Every structure is written in structure tokens, then in C-alpha cells.
XYZ file of C-alpha atoms in Angstrom:
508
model
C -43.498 -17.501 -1.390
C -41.205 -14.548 -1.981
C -38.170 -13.193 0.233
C -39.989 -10.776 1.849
C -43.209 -13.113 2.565
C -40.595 -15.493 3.753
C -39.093 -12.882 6.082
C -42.256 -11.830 7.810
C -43.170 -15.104 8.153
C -40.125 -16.004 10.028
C -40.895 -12.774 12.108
C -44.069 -13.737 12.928
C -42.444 -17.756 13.779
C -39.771 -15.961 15.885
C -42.168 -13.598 18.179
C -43.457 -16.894 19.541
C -40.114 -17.482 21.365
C -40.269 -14.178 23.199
C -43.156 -16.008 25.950
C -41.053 -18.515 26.807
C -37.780 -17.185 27.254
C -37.517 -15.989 30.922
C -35.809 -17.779 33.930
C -38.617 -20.081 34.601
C -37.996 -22.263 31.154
C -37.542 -26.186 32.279
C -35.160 -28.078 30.267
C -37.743 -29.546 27.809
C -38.702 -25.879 26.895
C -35.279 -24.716 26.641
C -34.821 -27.669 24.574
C -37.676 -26.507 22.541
C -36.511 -22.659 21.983
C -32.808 -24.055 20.953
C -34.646 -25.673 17.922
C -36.930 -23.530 17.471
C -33.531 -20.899 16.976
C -31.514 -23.103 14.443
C -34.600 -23.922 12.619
C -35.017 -19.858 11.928
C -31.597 -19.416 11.362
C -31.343 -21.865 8.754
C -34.828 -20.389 7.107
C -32.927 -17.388 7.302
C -30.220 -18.725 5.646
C -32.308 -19.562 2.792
C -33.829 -16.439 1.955
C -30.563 -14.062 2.863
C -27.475 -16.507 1.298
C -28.587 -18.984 -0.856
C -25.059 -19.514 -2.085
C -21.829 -19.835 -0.986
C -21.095 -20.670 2.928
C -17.680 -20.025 3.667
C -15.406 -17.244 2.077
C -11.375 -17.073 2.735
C -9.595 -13.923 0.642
C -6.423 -11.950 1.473
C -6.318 -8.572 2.807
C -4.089 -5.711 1.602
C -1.612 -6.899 4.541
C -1.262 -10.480 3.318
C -3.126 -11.887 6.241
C -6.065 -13.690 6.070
C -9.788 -12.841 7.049
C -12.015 -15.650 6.461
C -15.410 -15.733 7.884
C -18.119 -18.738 7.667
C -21.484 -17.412 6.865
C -23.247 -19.338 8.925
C -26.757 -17.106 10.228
C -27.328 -20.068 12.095
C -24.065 -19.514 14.545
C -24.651 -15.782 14.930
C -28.031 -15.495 15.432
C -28.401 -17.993 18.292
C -24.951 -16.829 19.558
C -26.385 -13.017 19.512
C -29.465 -13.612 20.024
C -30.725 -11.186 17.935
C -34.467 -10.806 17.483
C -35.554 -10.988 13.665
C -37.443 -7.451 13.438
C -33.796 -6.210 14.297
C -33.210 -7.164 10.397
C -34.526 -4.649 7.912
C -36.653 -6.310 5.327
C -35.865 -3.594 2.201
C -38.097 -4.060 -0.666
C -36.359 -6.306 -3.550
C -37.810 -4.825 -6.466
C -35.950 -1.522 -5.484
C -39.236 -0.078 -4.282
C -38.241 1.650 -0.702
C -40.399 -0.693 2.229
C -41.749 0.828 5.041
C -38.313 1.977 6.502
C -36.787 3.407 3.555
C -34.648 0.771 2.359
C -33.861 -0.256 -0.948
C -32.062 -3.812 -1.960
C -29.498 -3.244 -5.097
C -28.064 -6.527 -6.848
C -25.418 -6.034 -9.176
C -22.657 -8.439 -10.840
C -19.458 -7.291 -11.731
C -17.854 -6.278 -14.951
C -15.229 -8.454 -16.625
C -12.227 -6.843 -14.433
C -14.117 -7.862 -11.421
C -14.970 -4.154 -10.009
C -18.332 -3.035 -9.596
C -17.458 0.544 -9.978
C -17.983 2.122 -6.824
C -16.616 3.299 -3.435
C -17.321 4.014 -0.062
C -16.439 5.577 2.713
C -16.781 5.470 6.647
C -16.356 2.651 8.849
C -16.474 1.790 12.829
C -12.921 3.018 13.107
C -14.007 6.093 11.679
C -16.839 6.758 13.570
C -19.164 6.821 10.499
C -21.628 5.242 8.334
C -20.472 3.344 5.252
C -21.721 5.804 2.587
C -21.213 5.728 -1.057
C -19.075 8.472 -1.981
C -18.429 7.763 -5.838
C -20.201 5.994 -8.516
C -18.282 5.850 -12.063
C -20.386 6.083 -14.935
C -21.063 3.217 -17.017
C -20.193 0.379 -14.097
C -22.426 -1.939 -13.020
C -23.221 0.164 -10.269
C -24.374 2.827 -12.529
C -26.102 0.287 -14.836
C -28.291 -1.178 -11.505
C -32.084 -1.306 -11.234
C -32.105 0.402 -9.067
C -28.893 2.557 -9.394
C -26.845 2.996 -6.649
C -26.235 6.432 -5.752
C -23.381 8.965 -4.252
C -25.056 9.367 -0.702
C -26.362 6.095 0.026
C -26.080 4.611 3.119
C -24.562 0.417 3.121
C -26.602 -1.483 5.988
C -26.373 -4.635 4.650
C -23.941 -6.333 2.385
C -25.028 -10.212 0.960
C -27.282 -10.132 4.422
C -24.201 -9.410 6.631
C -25.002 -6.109 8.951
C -21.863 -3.416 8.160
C -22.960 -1.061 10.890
C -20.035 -2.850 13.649
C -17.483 -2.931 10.900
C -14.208 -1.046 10.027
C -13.855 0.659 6.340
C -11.439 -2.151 5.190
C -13.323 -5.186 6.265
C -16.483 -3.483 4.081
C -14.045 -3.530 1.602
C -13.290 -6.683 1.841
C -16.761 -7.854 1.944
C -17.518 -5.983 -1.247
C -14.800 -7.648 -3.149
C -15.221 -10.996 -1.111
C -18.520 -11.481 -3.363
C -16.549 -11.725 -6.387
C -15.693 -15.103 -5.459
C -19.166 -16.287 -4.729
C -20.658 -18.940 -7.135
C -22.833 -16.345 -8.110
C -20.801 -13.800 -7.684
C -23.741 -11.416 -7.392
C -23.176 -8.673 -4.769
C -26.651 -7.419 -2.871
C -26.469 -4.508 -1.201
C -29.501 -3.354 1.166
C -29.376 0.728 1.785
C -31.038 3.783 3.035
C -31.575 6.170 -0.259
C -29.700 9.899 -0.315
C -28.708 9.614 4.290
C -25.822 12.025 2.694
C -24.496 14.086 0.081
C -21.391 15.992 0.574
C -21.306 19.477 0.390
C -17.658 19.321 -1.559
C -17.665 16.028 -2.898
C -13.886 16.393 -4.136
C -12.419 16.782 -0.399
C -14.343 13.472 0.374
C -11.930 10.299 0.121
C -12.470 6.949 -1.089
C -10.916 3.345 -0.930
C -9.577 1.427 -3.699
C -7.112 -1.759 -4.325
C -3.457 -1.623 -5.041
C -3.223 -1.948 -9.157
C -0.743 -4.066 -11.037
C 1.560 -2.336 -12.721
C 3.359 -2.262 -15.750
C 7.559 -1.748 -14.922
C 10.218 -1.744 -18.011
C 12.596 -4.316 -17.037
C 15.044 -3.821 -20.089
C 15.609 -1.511 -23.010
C 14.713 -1.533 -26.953
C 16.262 -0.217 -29.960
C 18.802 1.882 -28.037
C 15.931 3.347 -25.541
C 16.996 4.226 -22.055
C 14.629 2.999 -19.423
C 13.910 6.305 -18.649
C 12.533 6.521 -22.736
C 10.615 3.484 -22.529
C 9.028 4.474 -19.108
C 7.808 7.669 -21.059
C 6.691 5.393 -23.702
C 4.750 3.295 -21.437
C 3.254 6.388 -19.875
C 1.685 8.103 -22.900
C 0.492 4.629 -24.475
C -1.634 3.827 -21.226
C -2.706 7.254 -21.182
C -4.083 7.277 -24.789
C -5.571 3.556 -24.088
C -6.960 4.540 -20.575
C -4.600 2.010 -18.462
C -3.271 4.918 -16.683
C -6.461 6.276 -14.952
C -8.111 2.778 -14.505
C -4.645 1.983 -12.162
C -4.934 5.122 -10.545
C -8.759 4.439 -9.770
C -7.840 1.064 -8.350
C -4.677 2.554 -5.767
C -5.374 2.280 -2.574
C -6.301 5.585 -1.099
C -4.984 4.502 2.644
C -2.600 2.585 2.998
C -3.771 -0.593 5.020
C -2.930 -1.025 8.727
C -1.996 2.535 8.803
C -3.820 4.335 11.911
C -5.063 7.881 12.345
C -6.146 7.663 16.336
C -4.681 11.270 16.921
C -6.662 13.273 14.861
C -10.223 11.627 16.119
C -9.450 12.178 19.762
C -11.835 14.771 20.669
C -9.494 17.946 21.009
C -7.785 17.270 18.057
C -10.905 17.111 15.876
C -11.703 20.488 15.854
C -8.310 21.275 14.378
C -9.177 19.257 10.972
C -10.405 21.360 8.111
C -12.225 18.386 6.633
C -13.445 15.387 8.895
C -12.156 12.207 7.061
C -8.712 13.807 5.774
C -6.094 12.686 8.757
C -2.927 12.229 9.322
C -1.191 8.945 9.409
C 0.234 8.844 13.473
C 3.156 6.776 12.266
C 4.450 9.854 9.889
C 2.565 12.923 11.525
C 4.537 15.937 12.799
C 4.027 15.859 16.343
C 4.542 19.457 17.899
C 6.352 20.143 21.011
C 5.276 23.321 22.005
C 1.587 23.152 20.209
C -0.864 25.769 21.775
C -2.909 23.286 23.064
C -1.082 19.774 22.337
C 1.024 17.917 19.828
C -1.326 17.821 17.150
C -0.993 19.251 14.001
C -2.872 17.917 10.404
C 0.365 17.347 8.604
C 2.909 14.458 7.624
C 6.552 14.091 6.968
C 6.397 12.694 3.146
C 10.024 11.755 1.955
C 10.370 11.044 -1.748
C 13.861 9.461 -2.511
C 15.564 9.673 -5.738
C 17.299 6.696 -6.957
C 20.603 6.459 -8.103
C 21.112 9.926 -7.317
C 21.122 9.794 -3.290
C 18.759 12.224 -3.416
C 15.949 12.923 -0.784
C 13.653 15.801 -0.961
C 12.193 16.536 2.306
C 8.183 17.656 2.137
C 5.517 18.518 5.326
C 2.424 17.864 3.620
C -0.424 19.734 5.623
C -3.803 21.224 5.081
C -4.545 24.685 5.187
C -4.264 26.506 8.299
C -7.449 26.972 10.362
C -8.063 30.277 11.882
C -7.522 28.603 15.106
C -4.334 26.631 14.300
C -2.323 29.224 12.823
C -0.331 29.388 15.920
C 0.657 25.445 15.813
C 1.536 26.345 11.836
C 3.733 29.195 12.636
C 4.912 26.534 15.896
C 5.738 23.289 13.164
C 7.507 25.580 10.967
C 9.728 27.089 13.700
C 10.299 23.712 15.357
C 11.240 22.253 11.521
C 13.317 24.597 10.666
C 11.895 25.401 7.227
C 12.364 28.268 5.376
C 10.201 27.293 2.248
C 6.507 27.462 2.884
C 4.621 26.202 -0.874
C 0.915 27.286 -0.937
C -1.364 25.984 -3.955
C -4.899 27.511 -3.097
C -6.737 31.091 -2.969
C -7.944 31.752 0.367
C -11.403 31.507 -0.934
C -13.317 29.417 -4.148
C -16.348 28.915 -5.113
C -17.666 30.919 -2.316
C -15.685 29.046 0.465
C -12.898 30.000 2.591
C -10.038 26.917 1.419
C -7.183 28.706 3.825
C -7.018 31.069 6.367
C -5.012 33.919 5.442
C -1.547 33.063 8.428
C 0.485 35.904 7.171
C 0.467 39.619 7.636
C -0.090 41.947 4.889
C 2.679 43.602 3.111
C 4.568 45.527 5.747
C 2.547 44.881 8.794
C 3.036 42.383 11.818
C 1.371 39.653 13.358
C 2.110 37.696 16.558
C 1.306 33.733 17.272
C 2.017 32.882 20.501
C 5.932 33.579 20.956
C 6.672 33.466 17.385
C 6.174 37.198 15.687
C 5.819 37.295 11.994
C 6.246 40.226 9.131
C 6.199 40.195 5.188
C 8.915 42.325 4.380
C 8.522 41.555 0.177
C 5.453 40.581 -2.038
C 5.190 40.217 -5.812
C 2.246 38.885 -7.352
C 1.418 37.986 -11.089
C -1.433 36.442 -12.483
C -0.164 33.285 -11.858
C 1.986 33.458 -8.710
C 2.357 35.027 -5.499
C 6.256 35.552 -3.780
C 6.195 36.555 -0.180
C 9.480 37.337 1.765
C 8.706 36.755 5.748
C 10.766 37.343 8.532
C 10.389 35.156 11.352
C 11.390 36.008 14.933
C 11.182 34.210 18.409
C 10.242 36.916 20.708
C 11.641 35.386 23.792
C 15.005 34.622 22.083
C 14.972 37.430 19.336
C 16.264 34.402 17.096
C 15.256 35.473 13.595
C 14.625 33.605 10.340
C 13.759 34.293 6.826
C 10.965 32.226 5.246
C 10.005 32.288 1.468
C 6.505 31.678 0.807
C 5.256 31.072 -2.433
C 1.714 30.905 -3.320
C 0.397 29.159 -6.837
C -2.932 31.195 -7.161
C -3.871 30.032 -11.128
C -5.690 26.334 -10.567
C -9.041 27.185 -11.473
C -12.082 26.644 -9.249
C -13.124 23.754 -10.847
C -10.683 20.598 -12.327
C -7.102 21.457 -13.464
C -5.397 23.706 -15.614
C -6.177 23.770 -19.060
C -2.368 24.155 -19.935
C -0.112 22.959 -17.690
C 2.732 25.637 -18.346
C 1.880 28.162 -15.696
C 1.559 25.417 -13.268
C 5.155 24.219 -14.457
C 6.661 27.135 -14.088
C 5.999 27.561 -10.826
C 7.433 24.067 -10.059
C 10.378 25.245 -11.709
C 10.688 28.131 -9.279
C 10.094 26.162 -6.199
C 12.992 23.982 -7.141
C 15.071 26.690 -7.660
C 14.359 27.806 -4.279
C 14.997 24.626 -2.783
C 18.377 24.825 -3.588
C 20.541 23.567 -0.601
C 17.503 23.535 1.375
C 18.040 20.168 4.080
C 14.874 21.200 6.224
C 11.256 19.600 4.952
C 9.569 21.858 2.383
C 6.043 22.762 3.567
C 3.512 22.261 0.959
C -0.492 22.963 1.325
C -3.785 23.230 -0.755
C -6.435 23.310 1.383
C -7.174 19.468 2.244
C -3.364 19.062 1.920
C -3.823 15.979 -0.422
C -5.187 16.833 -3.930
C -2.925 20.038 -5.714
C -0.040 18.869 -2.638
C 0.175 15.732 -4.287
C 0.593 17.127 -7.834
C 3.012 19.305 -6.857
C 5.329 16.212 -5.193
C 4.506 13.915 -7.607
C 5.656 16.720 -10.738
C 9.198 17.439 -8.509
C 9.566 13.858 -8.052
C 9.282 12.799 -11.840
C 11.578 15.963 -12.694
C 14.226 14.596 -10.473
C 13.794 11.357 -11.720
C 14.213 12.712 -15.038
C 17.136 14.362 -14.207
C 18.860 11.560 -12.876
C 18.195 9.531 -16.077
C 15.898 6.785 -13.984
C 12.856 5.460 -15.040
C 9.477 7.519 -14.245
C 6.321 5.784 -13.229
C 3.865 8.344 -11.680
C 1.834 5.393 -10.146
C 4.392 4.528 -7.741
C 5.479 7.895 -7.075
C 1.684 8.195 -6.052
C 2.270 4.787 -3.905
C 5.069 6.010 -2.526
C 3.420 9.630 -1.063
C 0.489 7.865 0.196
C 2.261 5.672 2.257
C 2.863 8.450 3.996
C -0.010 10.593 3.838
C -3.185 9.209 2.678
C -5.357 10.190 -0.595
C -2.303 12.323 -2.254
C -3.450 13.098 -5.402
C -6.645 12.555 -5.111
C -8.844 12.550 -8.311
C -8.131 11.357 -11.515
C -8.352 14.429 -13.294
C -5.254 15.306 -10.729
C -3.573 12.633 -11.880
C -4.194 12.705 -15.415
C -2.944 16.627 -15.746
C 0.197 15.635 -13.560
C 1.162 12.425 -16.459
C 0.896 15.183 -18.953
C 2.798 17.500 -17.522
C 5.830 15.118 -17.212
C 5.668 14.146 -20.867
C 5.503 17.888 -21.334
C 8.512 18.803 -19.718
C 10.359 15.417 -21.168
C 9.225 15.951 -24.932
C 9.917 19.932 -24.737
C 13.723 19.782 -23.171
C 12.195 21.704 -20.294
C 14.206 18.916 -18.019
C 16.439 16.736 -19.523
C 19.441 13.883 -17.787
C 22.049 15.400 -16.675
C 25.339 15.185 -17.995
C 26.566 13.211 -14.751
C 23.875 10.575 -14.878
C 23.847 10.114 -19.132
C 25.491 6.977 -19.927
């Protein structure tokens, strides 16, 4: 008899409890249904996990989440009637609902090569939102695809569960005897209309750190060293894949409460509340999509100061114009067009050359603009209108990163770095940087000041835990591997070529 003959045979076994499970049951007939229960769970047991019954693994927070797969527990403690279970076809041939079961083992680094995203805490269904080519995922009959929708994972229902426990499940199956994961889902339930602002969830890497020099080599050498050899063998971008993306038991409550969502460009790119710039004089609230994201310098004493945000809404230009007043910045870095690919990315928050514009009690003019192919240099002047207080704010806009991927050459894109540092120059307040998500090109830019500081100081560079460091305090920064690959690059570049070199107080 097969799984699925199995299965409807169970159903068919379990509808006979439904007559006699009112009030009116004697003992001998309650009795009777209690067996009748465990005997179904354990059939189901059978044909759902014929492996391994009890799974402990640690979670990113070095607790423990163990759970005892035991159908035989939850079904009598739940109750749940057996046509509430989906019975997806397990040749990969959709059933009668849709479904489709995928069985997959994974490769010899353990990964399966594929994320998700969504989750109970999120408020969404667990979706696949990557699959990397040439991964047992990919290599499936049937394959699993961007857009499919995880019900089921080794029998155990998702649809109650946060993102990281799904996670957890995934990679729980590793340990199995088997170690065969089967996933039951609903074919194509979504398919993003930008799939690079859509997020996914990965495991902290291990990394490789230089603990002592060769042949003369300063850390800061070998580090470089390190970098290009794992970039020529591929180590680089398999780490990055395998970062975590959130860091775990950070929360993002704020930006899901139901005022605050319409202020989010994109629906599952938040703010962390533990680092998020909380307004005080918000137009409606203290909500703002933006985080404080400190990158220290060591040996140096060193911090630069960044406000990582997404790009102004049309309808939260007034809290932008508010967090930059109440921060007290005077540097405002923008790395998007207004519009690519056909889409409004930013909504334009400054006034033309010349001319005015008022938000709220803060009044705003661009006294200077110069524009290149490359870059865009606005001078604004800032004035509280009950106060008359006035400030100037630079604004500088890269406007070169192509529509699609990264630059070809990264020299344009360096140059503009170079500028912004220069601008920074004994600047305290936070430095607000934005693409349009306020994760992907704001993360290169951080990540390429960071490693130029770090050069400068003569201290080793590893752009991994620069990206570790940012996304502990704003999720997803940096967020595709192409991103990541162009910034490595680009701090070789400017290593190899002089363009920033130790300085003279920090050479030994």
C-alpha cells in the first residue's frame, strides 16, 4: 500500500470517530475513541516520519529547541481531524489541492541551497524566495521553485510557526538518520515583483581570521591575502551566502503595527526596535524606517556614526526632514535615481535648484547643485520656521549604479566614497545614508568606508564581519552577493593601487 493509499485509508478509519464523539459517550466508548486516536496517530506516524523521533539542535542564540516528534501526542492533544492534513501527491504530480511533495538530501556542506522567507511573526507565509543553481534544491524531481509556498516540513505543519523555528526545522533534518528533508508545498502562491528587495535567512559562517604574521606581512597584508584567495576559490561568497540576514532574537514589532506599515517602502525590510531612530516630533508618531548603525574602528578610537534608512515615501518626507533636524546631521548620502527600471526607488524630498519647500515646521531650499555623470552635490539650507534656527545640509547623490547588478568598474563608485569622507570631516552627528530599501547599495557604501578606515589605521580587514557587524544593527545590509562581491574588489582596489594606504601614525 502506498503513502497516499495509506493516508486515505486512515481518513476513511478516522471519520468513524466523528459519531461517537458527543457528550453522551459512556466510559467504555470513550475508552474506545482514545484507542482508536493513538492507533491513527501511530499509523500516521508510519507513513509521515518513518525515521528519527526526537531531534535536539542549537539555535543561533545558544539555547536549545528540541521537539519530540511524536504525531501520536499532538494529534490526540489537538484533536485535529485527518482531512485537516493535505495529502500532496509524492511523485511530484500536484493532488487534488495543488500540492506537490519535494524530497531532497543535502550536499556535502550540509545546505540544501535554498531560502525562505515569512513566518508567524511576520504575518506571512513561508515562501521560497531563492533557489541557487546547482543545489540540491535545484537538482530535485520535482524542483523547488522561487514562489513556492512551505506547508509542511518532514510532516510537521509550518503555517503556526515563526521564520527562525522553519529555519531550524530545515536544518534540523540534517541530523536525521536519513537526513532526507521532505517538503510538501503549494506550486508558484508568489513571485515577487522585485525579487532583489525581498530578504532571506541564512546561518552565521565560520570564518577564516589571521592570528599572526608571515615573511614580514602585516596583518593587515595577510588579511588582503586571505581576501583575494577566497575570492578566486569562491570561499568568500559561499560565507556571505551562509550570514545570517537577521540577526536572531532581534525584534521589529514597530514597523508591523498597523500605522506604521504604511510608512515602509517594502513590506519585509524593518527596522530593528532595539537600534531604530525613534522620532519625537514625527507627523503622526515615532516611527521612522531607519537605524542607528555604528561601525567602530579599532585601534584608532574611531567611530563613524551612520542612519541607515530607506528612501523617503511621498508621505514620510516630513518625518525625514523631522529625523534629520532632531539628529543633527548635516550629511545626507543618497545612492539611487528616483526612478529604475520603470519604478519610482525614492521620492524626490528636496526642492529644485533655487526653489522652496515646507514639511511641517521645517522649511527647506537648495541653494547649490552640480551634477556629473556620475554624481550629484546639493547644498540645502535648512530652517525651523518657528525658531528661524538655520542649518546647512550637504546632500550628495551617487546616480551611476546601473539598473541592474553593480558597476562594471568600481572607480566611479570609489570616488564618490572618497568624497563623502572628505565631507565627513569633523562631522560627530550620524551620517544619513539611503538607496531605496536602505540595505543593499547602503551597505556597500558602509562596508567600503569601514575597510578604508581600517586600512588606514593599519588593522586587519575582513569584509565578512564588517557585514556582521552592520547587520546587527540593521538587518540584510548588503544584501546580494553580487553586492558583496563588487565591495571585496573594491577594497583590494584601493589597497593594491595606493588609493588608501596606513598612515604614518599607525605604521609600525
Amino acid at each position: 500500500m502506498s503513502a497516499v493509499q495509506s493516508r486515505h485509508s486512515i481518513r476513511n478509519f478516522r471519520y468513524g470517530l466523528g459519531e461517537g464523539s458527543g457528550s453522551s459517550l459512556d466510559n467504555t466508548q470513550n475508552t474506545l475513541v482514545w484507542r482508536r486516536r493513538r492507533i491513527v496517530s501511530r499509523l500516521l506516524r508510519l507513513v509521515m516520519t518513518p525515521s528519527v523521533e526526537t531531534f535536539t539542535f542549537p539555535v543561533e542564540s545558544e539555547e536549545c529547541f528540541s521537539w519530540t516528534r511524536d504525531y501520536e501526542e499532538r494529534c490526540a492533544a489537538q484533536l485535529l481531524p485527518l482531512d485537516s492534513f493535505p495529502s500532496p501527491s509524492s511523485n511530484g504530480v500536484p493532488d487534488g489541492q495543488g500540492l506537490v511533495t519535494i524530497r531532497m538530501m543535502p550536499d556535502e556542506q550540509g545546505r540544501f541551497g535554498f531560502n525562505v522567507k515569512g513566518g508567524a511573526d511576520q504575518g506571512m507565509p513561508i515562501i521560497v524566495s531563492r533557489v541557487a543553481p546547482g543545489t540540491p534544491a535545484d537538482n530535485s524531481e520535482p524542483r523547488l521553485n522561487e514562489g513556492d509556498q512551505v506547508l509542511f516540513i518532514n510532516g510537521r505543519d509550518v503555517s503556526q510557526h515563526t521564520h527562525e523555528q522553519v529555519v531550524m526545522f530545515i536544518k534540523a533534518s540534517r541530523e536525521t538518520h536519513s537526513m532526507e528533508l521532505v517538503l510538501v508545498v503549494r506550486p508558484n502562491v508568489y513571485t515577487s515583483e522585485d525579487p532583489a528587495e525581498e530578504p532571506e535567512f541564512n546561518y552565521m559562517p565560520e570564518t577564516h581570521q589571521i592570528t599572526g604574521s608571515a615573511n614580514g606581512a602585516t596583518n593587515l597584508e595577510l588579511s588582503l591575502a586571505l581576501l583575494q584567495e577566497s575570492l578566486d576559490s569562491g570561499a568568500a561568497l559561499a560565507q556571505f551566502e551562509q550570514l545570517y540576514r537577521k540577526k536572531p532574537g532581534m525584534t521589529m514589532n514597530a514597523a508591523r503595527l498597523e500605522v506604521n506599515i504604511p510608512k515602509n517602502r517594502y513590506r519585509d525590510i524593518s527596522p530593528y526596535d532595539q537600534t531604530r531612530v525613534i522620532l519625537k516630533g514625527g507627523s503622526s508618531g515615532d516611527y521612522i524606517n531607519a537605524n542607528y548603525v555604528n561601525m567602530e574602528i579599532p585601534g584608532s578610537g574611531i567611530v563613524n556614526r551612520y542612519i541607515a534608512a530607506q528612501g523617503p515615501l511621498q508621505i514620510t518626507c516630513m518625518d525625514y526632514w523631522q529625523m534629520i533636524w532632531e539628529q543633527q546631521s548635516t550629511l545626507v548620502v543618497m545612492l539611487t535615481t528616483k526612478v529604475e527600471k520603470g519604478r519610482v526607488k525614492c521620492h524626490q524630498y528636496w526642492p529644485d535648484l533655487y526653489e522652496t519647500e515646507e514639511h511641517g515646521q521645517l522649511q527647506i531650499t537648495c541653494v547649490k547643485e552640480e551634477e556629473t555623470t556620475s554624481f550629484a552635490f546639493r547644498e540645502l539650507n535648512l530652517m525651523h520656521m518657528e525658531t528661524h534656527e538655520e542649518r546647512q545640509i550637504s546632500h550628495m547623490q551617487y546616480i551611476a549604479w546601473p539598473d541592474h547588478g553593480v558597476p562594471d568598474d568600481p572607480a566611479d563608485f570609489l570616488e564618490f566614497v572618497v568624497k563623502v569622507r572628505q565631507k565627513r570631516t569633523g562631522i560627530v552627528e550620524p551620517t544619513i545614508v539611503h538607496c531605496s530599501a536602505g540595505i543593499g547599495r547602503t551597505g556597500v557604501l558602509i562596508t567600503m568606508e569601514t575597510a578604508m578606515c581600517l586600512i588606514e589605521s593599519n588593522q586587519p580587514v575582513y569584509p565578512l564581519s564588517i557585514v556582521r557587524q552592520m547587520r546587527d544593527q540593521r538587518a540584510m545590509l548588503i544584501q546580494t552577493a553580487s553586492q558583496y562581491k563588487f565591495v571585496c574588489e573594491a577594497i583590494l582596489k584601493v589597497f593594491n593601487e595606493g588609493i588608501v594606504k596606513p598612515l604614518p601614525d599607525y605604521q609600525r
